Amino acid sequence: AQKVTQAQTEISVVEKEDVTLDCVYETRDTTYYLFWYKQPPSGELVFLIRRNSFDEQNEISGRYSWNFQKSTSSFNFTITASQVVDSAVYFCALSEETNFGNEKLTFGTGTRLTIIP
Amino acid sequence: DTEVTQTPKHLVMGMTNKKSLKCEQHMGHRAMYWYKQKAKKPPELMFVYSYEKLSINESVPSRFSPECPNSSLLNLHLHALQPEDSALYLCASSRGRAGYTSTDTQYFGPGTRLTVL
C-alpha cells in the first residue's frame, strides 16, 4: 500500500530564512505521481507541483524548489527567502498509476509552516 | 483558469435539517470529488464522479448523498447529520479525459465549513 510521511508536524522560521519541508513516500509501483499542495488559513488547497516518477529533474519556480530523489524515496520542498504569505499547511501526496480504476490520492499528514515577521 | 467554486462558505445546521453543498467548475473537467477534512488532518476522499457517474464511494454513511447533475456541477445533500460530521468539505475536479484517474492534478475549491449542532 502507498504511504506518505511528513515527519515535520510544525516548523517556524523567521522571515527571509530558507526552509525545507520533507516528504518521504512508499509505493510498490514504478509509475507514480507526486504532488505538493498548500493550504492557507482560508482552507483552499492550492496546487503547487505534480511530478511523475520518471522525471527526476529538480524543479524551480520562483522562490520554490523541489528535490526528487528516487533512491531515498523523497520529494522535498524548499522555500527560499520565506515570506509571511508562505505561512500555511503544506501537504505532500502520492498517486500510483494502476489499471484498477479505484486508486486514490494519498496525502501525508501535512506540515504547518509559520513564518515569523 | 483553474477555479472551482463552492457554496455556501459556511453552514450551521441542526441534526434534523436537510441542506445541500454545491460545487461548480468550468474547466471542462470530467472528474469531480468530495473530500472531508477534520481539523489538523489531511483531506479524506468521500466520493468521485467520472463523466457524471459515481466512480468511487468510500463507504460514506447514507446521510451524505452526492449528486452530479451535469459535468460542471456537483452537489452533496446532507440529512440527519451528527455533530462529528462537522468539518471542512472540499470539492475538487480533474481533467479525467479517459475517465477517472487519481494521477491527474486535482484542483480544489475553497471549501464549506460545516458545523452540526
Short mmCIF file of C-alpha atoms in Angstrom, two decimals:
data_model
loop_
_atom_site.label_atom_id
_atom_site.label_comp_id
_atom_site.label_asym_id
_atom_site.label_seq_id
_atom_site.Cartn_x
_atom_site.Cartn_y
_atom_site.Cartn_z
CA ALA A 1 0.00 0.00 0.00
CA GLN A 2 1.15 3.50 -0.71
CA LYS A 3 2.12 5.80 2.14
CA VAL A 4 3.35 9.38 2.52
CA THR A 5 5.25 10.56 5.58
CA GLN A 6 5.74 14.19 6.52
CA ALA A 7 7.67 13.87 9.75
CA GLN A 8 7.74 17.62 10.46
CA THR A 9 4.44 18.47 12.08
CA GLU A 10 5.18 22.15 12.61
CA ILE A 11 8.02 24.43 11.55
CA SER A 12 8.59 28.09 12.43
CA VAL A 13 11.20 30.27 10.77
CA VAL A 14 11.93 33.95 10.71
CA GLU A 15 11.02 35.81 7.56
CA LYS A 16 13.66 35.68 4.79
CA GLU A 17 15.11 32.42 6.06
CA ASP A 18 15.12 29.35 3.79
CA VAL A 19 13.06 26.36 4.86
CA THR A 20 12.80 22.77 3.60
CA LEU A 21 9.75 20.60 4.05
CA ASP A 22 10.41 16.88 3.95
CA CYS A 23 8.31 14.23 2.22
CA VAL A 24 9.10 10.51 2.17
CA TYR A 25 6.88 8.06 0.31
CA GLU A 26 6.37 4.32 -0.07
CA THR A 27 4.97 2.66 -3.17
CA ARG A 28 5.12 -0.71 -4.93
CA ASP A 29 4.74 0.78 -8.38
CA THR A 30 7.40 2.02 -10.77
CA THR A 31 4.99 4.56 -12.24
CA TYR A 32 3.57 7.06 -9.81
CA TYR A 33 2.98 10.77 -9.35
CA LEU A 34 3.89 13.09 -6.52
CA PHE A 35 2.17 16.34 -5.64
CA TRP A 36 2.55 19.26 -3.26
CA TYR A 37 -0.40 21.36 -2.14
CA LYS A 38 -0.53 24.48 0.02
CA GLN A 39 -3.47 25.10 2.37
CA PRO A 40 -3.56 28.65 3.77
CA PRO A 41 -5.84 29.51 6.72
CA SER A 42 -8.68 30.24 4.27
CA GLY A 43 -8.93 26.48 3.64
CA GLU A 44 -8.48 26.08 -0.09
CA LEU A 45 -5.87 23.55 -1.22
CA VAL A 46 -3.65 25.26 -3.77
CA PHE A 47 -1.85 23.02 -6.25
CA LEU A 48 1.91 23.66 -6.38
CA ILE A 49 3.53 20.87 -8.38
CA ARG A 50 2.98 17.45 -9.98
CA ARG A 51 5.92 15.21 -10.79
CA ASN A 52 5.98 11.74 -12.34
CA SER A 53 8.34 9.02 -11.22
CA PHE A 54 10.37 9.07 -14.44
CA ASP A 55 11.27 12.74 -14.20
CA GLU A 56 13.96 13.15 -11.58
CA GLN A 57 14.99 16.64 -12.58
CA ASN A 58 14.77 19.15 -9.79
CA GLU A 59 12.34 21.97 -10.42
CA ILE A 60 12.49 25.63 -9.51
CA SER A 61 9.60 28.06 -9.65
CA GLY A 62 10.47 31.47 -8.28
CA ARG A 63 11.26 31.04 -4.57
CA TYR A 64 10.04 27.43 -4.61
CA SER A 65 12.16 24.42 -5.50
CA TRP A 66 11.63 20.69 -5.33
CA ASN A 67 14.22 17.94 -4.91
CA PHE A 68 13.07 14.50 -6.11
CA GLN A 69 15.30 11.57 -5.17
CA LYS A 70 14.04 8.10 -6.07
CA SER A 71 16.99 6.47 -4.31
CA THR A 72 15.72 7.74 -0.96
CA SER A 73 12.00 7.92 -1.94
CA SER A 74 11.91 11.58 -1.08
CA PHE A 75 10.33 14.64 -2.67
CA ASN A 76 11.38 17.62 -0.58
CA PHE A 77 10.17 21.18 -0.98
CA THR A 78 12.31 24.25 -0.29
CA ILE A 79 11.16 27.84 0.07
CA THR A 80 13.94 30.39 -0.21
CA ALA A 81 13.71 33.85 1.32
CA SER A 82 10.47 32.94 3.08
CA GLN A 83 7.67 35.46 3.41
CA VAL A 84 4.75 35.78 5.80
CA VAL A 85 2.38 34.80 2.97
CA ASP A 86 4.07 31.39 2.88
CA SER A 87 2.50 30.57 6.25
CA ALA A 88 0.21 27.61 5.59
CA VAL A 89 -0.12 23.85 5.92
CA TYR A 90 1.70 22.03 3.16
CA PHE A 91 0.64 18.57 2.02
CA CYS A 92 2.66 16.10 0.01
CA ALA A 93 0.59 13.50 -1.87
CA LEU A 94 1.19 10.35 -3.93
CA SER A 95 -0.79 8.55 -6.59
CA GLU A 96 0.03 5.25 -8.20
CA GLU A 97 -0.85 4.52 -11.81
CA THR A 98 -2.81 1.30 -11.86
CA ASN A 99 -5.38 -0.26 -14.13
CA PHE A 100 -7.85 -0.94 -11.39
CA GLY A 101 -9.71 2.34 -11.67
CA ASN A 102 -10.10 2.78 -7.97
CA GLU A 103 -6.77 4.26 -6.98
CA LYS A 104 -6.73 7.28 -4.70
CA LEU A 105 -4.55 10.25 -3.95
CA THR A 106 -2.75 9.52 -0.68
CA PHE A 107 -1.95 12.59 1.40
CA GLY A 108 0.70 12.98 4.05
CA THR A 109 -0.34 14.40 7.40
CA GLY A 110 0.86 17.88 6.46
CA THR A 111 3.46 20.31 7.79
CA ARG A 112 2.28 23.56 9.36
CA LEU A 113 4.72 26.30 8.39
CA THR A 114 4.72 29.59 10.27
CA ILE A 115 6.82 32.49 9.03
CA ILE A 116 7.59 34.95 11.81
CA PRO A 117 7.81 38.57 10.70
CA ASP B 1 -8.45 29.45 -15.29
CA THR B 2 -8.23 26.81 -12.56
CA GLU B 3 -11.21 27.78 -10.47
CA VAL B 4 -13.57 25.61 -8.51
CA THR B 5 -16.31 27.43 -6.61
CA GLN B 6 -18.25 26.19 -3.60
CA THR B 7 -21.32 27.47 -1.82
CA PRO B 8 -22.06 28.20 0.91
CA LYS B 9 -18.79 29.21 2.53
CA HIS B 10 -20.12 28.44 6.00
CA LEU B 11 -23.10 26.35 7.08
CA VAL B 12 -24.57 25.71 10.50
CA MET B 13 -27.28 23.09 10.73
CA GLY B 14 -29.18 21.09 13.28
CA MET B 15 -29.23 17.31 13.31
CA THR B 16 -32.72 17.20 11.80
CA ASN B 17 -32.08 19.65 8.98
CA LYS B 18 -31.66 18.92 5.30
CA LYS B 19 -29.15 21.04 3.43
CA SER B 20 -27.03 20.87 0.30
CA LEU B 21 -23.49 21.84 -0.57
CA LYS B 22 -22.80 22.98 -4.11
CA CYS B 23 -19.69 22.88 -6.26
CA GLU B 24 -19.10 24.22 -9.77
CA GLN B 25 -16.23 24.18 -12.24
CA HIS B 26 -15.94 25.50 -15.79
CA MET B 27 -12.62 23.96 -16.77
CA GLY B 28 -14.16 21.18 -18.83
CA HIS B 29 -13.06 18.63 -16.26
CA ARG B 30 -14.88 15.29 -16.27
CA ALA B 31 -13.91 14.04 -12.81
CA MET B 32 -15.21 15.67 -9.62
CA TYR B 33 -14.61 14.84 -5.98
CA TRP B 34 -15.89 15.40 -2.48
CA TYR B 35 -13.44 15.36 0.42
CA LYS B 36 -13.98 15.77 4.14
CA GLN B 37 -11.27 17.40 6.23
CA LYS B 38 -11.22 17.49 10.01
CA ALA B 39 -9.04 19.97 11.86
CA LYS B 40 -5.30 19.25 11.64
CA LYS B 41 -5.87 16.25 9.39
CA PRO B 42 -5.39 15.68 5.65
CA PRO B 43 -8.43 15.55 3.36
CA GLU B 44 -10.27 12.23 3.24
CA LEU B 45 -11.87 11.16 -0.01
CA MET B 46 -15.64 10.63 0.12
CA PHE B 47 -16.89 10.33 -3.46
CA VAL B 48 -15.60 10.51 -7.02
CA TYR B 49 -17.70 11.17 -10.11
CA SER B 50 -16.33 10.38 -13.52
CA TYR B 51 -18.32 11.51 -16.55
CA GLU B 52 -21.27 12.24 -14.25
CA LYS B 53 -21.29 8.67 -12.92
CA LEU B 54 -20.36 7.71 -9.37
CA SER B 55 -16.97 6.05 -9.66
CA ILE B 56 -15.85 5.74 -6.04
CA ASN B 57 -17.84 5.74 -2.82
CA GLU B 58 -15.57 5.39 0.19
CA SER B 59 -18.19 3.72 2.37
CA VAL B 60 -19.65 7.04 3.38
CA PRO B 61 -22.78 6.95 5.60
CA SER B 62 -26.04 7.34 3.72
CA ARG B 63 -26.76 10.64 5.45
CA PHE B 64 -24.39 12.04 2.80
CA SER B 65 -25.87 11.80 -0.69
CA PRO B 66 -23.88 13.03 -3.71
CA GLU B 67 -25.36 14.15 -6.98
CA CYS B 68 -23.79 15.18 -10.28
CA PRO B 69 -26.49 16.88 -12.40
CA ASN B 70 -24.08 17.73 -15.23
CA SER B 71 -20.39 17.85 -15.99
CA SER B 72 -19.94 21.24 -14.29
CA LEU B 73 -21.93 20.75 -11.10
CA LEU B 74 -21.58 18.56 -8.05
CA ASN B 75 -23.87 18.57 -5.04
CA LEU B 76 -23.67 16.96 -1.64
CA HIS B 77 -27.04 16.52 0.07
CA LEU B 78 -26.96 16.35 3.85
CA HIS B 79 -29.63 14.88 6.08
CA ALA B 80 -29.73 13.90 9.74
CA LEU B 81 -26.08 14.67 10.30
CA GLN B 82 -24.24 14.13 13.57
CA PRO B 83 -22.03 16.64 15.42
CA GLU B 84 -18.98 14.57 14.43
CA ASP B 85 -19.75 15.40 10.81
CA SER B 86 -18.65 18.96 11.47
CA ALA B 87 -15.68 19.56 9.16
CA LEU B 88 -14.41 21.39 6.10
CA TYR B 89 -15.93 19.87 2.97
CA LEU B 90 -13.79 20.30 -0.11
CA CYS B 91 -14.76 19.84 -3.71
CA ALA B 92 -12.16 19.18 -6.41
CA SER B 93 -12.06 18.49 -10.11
CA SER B 94 -9.58 16.99 -12.55
CA ARG B 95 -9.25 16.53 -16.27
CA GLY B 96 -10.42 12.92 -16.40
CA ARG B 97 -10.29 12.73 -20.20
CA ALA B 98 -10.14 8.95 -20.14
CA GLY B 99 -12.29 8.53 -17.12
CA TYR B 100 -11.23 8.89 -13.53
CA THR B 101 -7.58 8.58 -12.65
CA SER B 102 -6.02 9.79 -9.44
CA THR B 103 -2.81 10.67 -11.28
CA ASP B 104 -4.41 13.77 -12.83
CA THR B 105 -3.93 17.01 -10.95
CA GLN B 106 -6.90 17.79 -8.73
CA TYR B 107 -7.90 21.44 -8.35
CA PHE B 108 -9.71 22.28 -5.14
CA GLY B 109 -12.37 24.76 -4.22
CA PRO B 110 -12.29 26.96 -1.09
CA GLY B 111 -14.45 24.54 0.87
CA THR B 112 -17.59 24.77 3.01
CA ARG B 113 -17.09 24.88 6.77
CA LEU B 114 -19.93 22.83 8.19
CA THR B 115 -20.99 22.91 11.82
CA VAL B 116 -23.62 20.45 13.04
CA LEU B 117 -25.27 21.37 16.32
#
